[in-house]
CSV table of C-alpha atoms in Angstrom, one decimal:
chain,number,residue,atom,x,y,z
U,16,UNK,CA,48.5,12.5,-67.6
U,17,UNK,CA,45.4,10.3,-68.4
U,18,UNK,CA,44.7,11.6,-71.6
U,19,UNK,CA,44.9,7.4,-73.6
U,20,UNK,CA,42.6,8.9,-76.7
U,21,UNK,CA,45.2,12.0,-77.2
U,22,UNK,CA,47.9,8.3,-76.7
U,23,UNK,CA,45.8,6.3,-78.8
U,24,UNK,CA,46.3,8.3,-81.6
U,25,UNK,CA,49.3,9.9,-81.8
U,26,UNK,CA,50.6,6.5,-82.3
U,27,UNK,CA,48.3,5.3,-84.4
U,28,UNK,CA,48.9,7.9,-87.3
U,29,UNK,CA,52.6,8.5,-87.3
U,30,UNK,CA,51.3,3.7,-87.8
U,31,UNK,CA,49.2,4.1,-90.1
U,32,UNK,CA,51.9,6.6,-92.1
U,33,UNK,CA,54.7,4.0,-92.0
U,34,UNK,CA,52.5,0.9,-92.7
U,35,UNK,CA,52.1,2.5,-96.8
U,36,UNK,CA,55.5,4.0,-97.4
U,37,UNK,CA,57.9,1.7,-95.1
U,38,UNK,CA,57.9,-2.8,-96.2
U,39,UNK,CA,55.5,-4.9,-93.8
U,40,UNK,CA,58.4,-6.2,-91.6
U,41,UNK,CA,60.2,-2.6,-90.7
U,42,UNK,CA,61.5,-2.7,-87.8
U,43,UNK,CA,59.6,0.9,-87.1
U,44,UNK,CA,56.6,-0.1,-87.2
U,45,UNK,CA,57.2,-3.6,-84.3
U,46,UNK,CA,58.4,-0.4,-81.9
U,47,UNK,CA,55.2,1.9,-82.7
U,48,UNK,CA,52.6,-1.9,-82.2
U,49,UNK,CA,55.1,-1.7,-78.4
U,50,UNK,CA,53.9,1.4,-78.1
U,51,UNK,CA,50.4,1.5,-78.4
U,52,UNK,CA,50.0,-1.4,-76.5
U,53,UNK,CA,51.6,0.0,-73.4
U,54,UNK,CA,48.5,2.5,-74.3
U,55,UNK,CA,46.3,-1.0,-73.9
U,56,UNK,CA,47.9,-2.0,-71.0
U,57,UNK,CA,47.5,1.7,-69.1
U,58,UNK,CA,43.7,1.2,-69.9
U,59,UNK,CA,43.2,-2.8,-68.8
U,60,UNK,CA,41.8,-3.8,-71.9
U,61,UNK,CA,44.4,-6.6,-72.3
U,62,UNK,CA,42.9,-8.7,-75.6
U,63,UNK,CA,44.1,-5.1,-77.5
U,64,UNK,CA,47.6,-5.1,-75.6
U,65,UNK,CA,48.2,-8.6,-76.8
U,66,UNK,CA,47.7,-8.7,-81.2
U,67,UNK,CA,50.1,-5.0,-80.5
U,68,UNK,CA,52.3,-7.1,-78.9
U,69,UNK,CA,52.2,-10.1,-80.8
U,70,UNK,CA,52.3,-8.0,-84.4
U,71,UNK,CA,55.6,-6.7,-82.8
U,72,UNK,CA,57.3,-10.0,-82.1
U,73,UNK,CA,55.8,-11.0,-86.1
U,74,UNK,CA,57.9,-8.4,-87.1
U,75,UNK,CA,61.0,-8.7,-85.2
U,76,UNK,CA,60.5,-12.7,-85.2
U,77,UNK,CA,61.2,-11.1,-89.6
U,78,UNK,CA,63.8,-9.1,-89.4
U,79,UNK,CA,66.1,-10.1,-86.6
U,80,UNK,CA,68.7,-12.7,-84.6
U,81,UNK,CA,66.8,-15.8,-82.6
U,82,UNK,CA,69.1,-14.6,-80.4
U,83,UNK,CA,68.7,-11.1,-80.6
U,84,UNK,CA,68.1,-9.0,-77.5
U,85,UNK,CA,65.1,-6.6,-78.2
U,86,UNK,CA,63.1,-9.6,-78.6
U,87,UNK,CA,63.7,-9.9,-74.6
U,88,UNK,CA,62.1,-6.3,-73.9
U,89,UNK,CA,59.2,-8.2,-76.4
U,90,UNK,CA,58.3,-11.8,-74.6
U,91,UNK,CA,58.8,-10.2,-71.3
U,92,UNK,CA,56.6,-7.9,-72.4
U,93,UNK,CA,54.3,-10.5,-72.9
U,94,UNK,CA,54.2,-12.0,-70.1
U,95,UNK,CA,53.7,-9.0,-68.1
U,96,UNK,CA,49.6,-8.9,-69.8
U,97,UNK,CA,49.3,-12.8,-69.3
U,98,UNK,CA,50.5,-12.4,-66.0
U,99,UNK,CA,48.1,-9.3,-65.0
U,100,UNK,CA,46.1,-12.4,-67.1
U,101,UNK,CA,46.4,-14.9,-64.3
U,102,UNK,CA,47.0,-16.1,-67.3
U,103,UNK,CA,50.9,-17.3,-65.3
U,104,UNK,CA,51.8,-20.8,-67.0
U,105,UNK,CA,51.9,-18.7,-70.3
U,106,UNK,CA,53.8,-15.3,-68.7
U,107,UNK,CA,56.1,-18.0,-67.4
U,108,UNK,CA,56.5,-19.0,-70.4
U,109,UNK,CA,57.3,-15.7,-72.4
U,110,UNK,CA,59.3,-14.5,-69.0
U,111,UNK,CA,61.9,-17.3,-70.2
U,112,UNK,CA,62.2,-16.8,-73.9
U,113,UNK,CA,63.6,-13.2,-72.8
U,114,UNK,CA,66.1,-15.0,-69.7
U,115,UNK,CA,67.0,-17.7,-72.6
U,116,UNK,CA,67.8,-15.2,-74.8
U,117,UNK,CA,69.5,-13.1,-71.7
U,118,UNK,CA,72.1,-16.4,-71.3
U,119,UNK,CA,72.9,-16.5,-74.7
U,120,UNK,CA,74.0,-13.2,-75.2
U,121,UNK,CA,74.9,-12.0,-71.6
U,122,UNK,CA,77.6,-12.1,-69.0
U,123,UNK,CA,76.0,-13.8,-66.1
U,124,UNK,CA,76.2,-10.5,-63.7
U,125,UNK,CA,74.5,-8.2,-66.7
U,126,UNK,CA,72.1,-5.7,-65.2
U,127,UNK,CA,69.8,-6.9,-67.6
U,128,UNK,CA,68.9,-9.5,-65.7
U,129,UNK,CA,67.4,-8.3,-62.8
U,130,UNK,CA,64.0,-7.0,-64.8
U,131,UNK,CA,63.6,-10.4,-66.7
U,132,UNK,CA,64.4,-12.9,-63.1
U,133,UNK,CA,62.3,-10.0,-60.9
U,134,UNK,CA,58.9,-10.6,-63.7
U,135,UNK,CA,59.8,-14.4,-62.5
U,136,UNK,CA,59.7,-13.8,-59.2
U,137,UNK,CA,57.3,-11.9,-59.6
U,138,UNK,CA,55.1,-14.7,-61.1
U,139,UNK,CA,55.7,-16.8,-58.6
U,140,UNK,CA,54.6,-14.7,-56.0
U,141,UNK,CA,51.0,-14.0,-57.0
U,142,UNK,CA,51.2,-18.8,-57.5
U,143,UNK,CA,52.2,-18.1,-54.1
U,144,UNK,CA,55.1,-20.8,-54.6
U,145,UNK,CA,57.8,-18.6,-52.5
U,146,UNK,CA,60.7,-21.1,-53.0
U,147,UNK,CA,60.8,-20.5,-55.9
U,148,UNK,CA,60.0,-16.4,-56.0
U,149,UNK,CA,62.5,-16.4,-53.6
U,150,UNK,CA,64.6,-18.2,-56.0
U,151,UNK,CA,64.5,-15.6,-59.0
U,152,UNK,CA,64.2,-12.9,-56.3
U,153,UNK,CA,68.0,-13.9,-55.1
U,154,UNK,CA,69.6,-13.8,-58.1
U,155,UNK,CA,68.2,-10.5,-59.1
U,156,UNK,CA,69.4,-9.5,-56.0
U,157,UNK,CA,73.2,-10.7,-56.2
U,158,UNK,CA,73.4,-9.8,-59.5
U,159,UNK,CA,72.5,-6.4,-58.7
U,160,UNK,CA,75.7,-6.4,-55.7
U,161,UNK,CA,78.4,-7.5,-58.0
U,162,UNK,CA,76.8,-5.1,-61.3
U,163,UNK,CA,76.0,-2.1,-58.7
U,164,UNK,CA,79.5,0.6,-56.8
U,165,UNK,CA,79.1,0.2,-53.4
U,166,UNK,CA,77.9,2.8,-51.1
U,167,UNK,CA,79.0,3.4,-48.2
């Protein structure tokens, strides 16, 4: 609805309560930091977004296995912010971290690969490396063709 001050407030109050009542590495805190980061993305405040996502990542790294699928979303979020900031090397680094976790924990044709491949494809498109962009786009398309029902 575009009411960003209300959105910030609706996430910051629960964060304050959770910080007082939960251990510092509790996963409820990571979700709240991610939610606040998403609001910052909407208003284009990428440095604040990055602080939130980095805090969420720190909590996840201290609480979860290095191969845990929950890390995938956070790495992809961080990668997307770096892409929005024009730091494509860091964007690719974080998207590839997501991909590495997925390759270790999912079947090769799992639909969850699609968004990661698309994120990598978008970075290569911004870099005007269209051959690499096409490679990742095709990987995403192949997974969709294999995994989704065919419509006649």
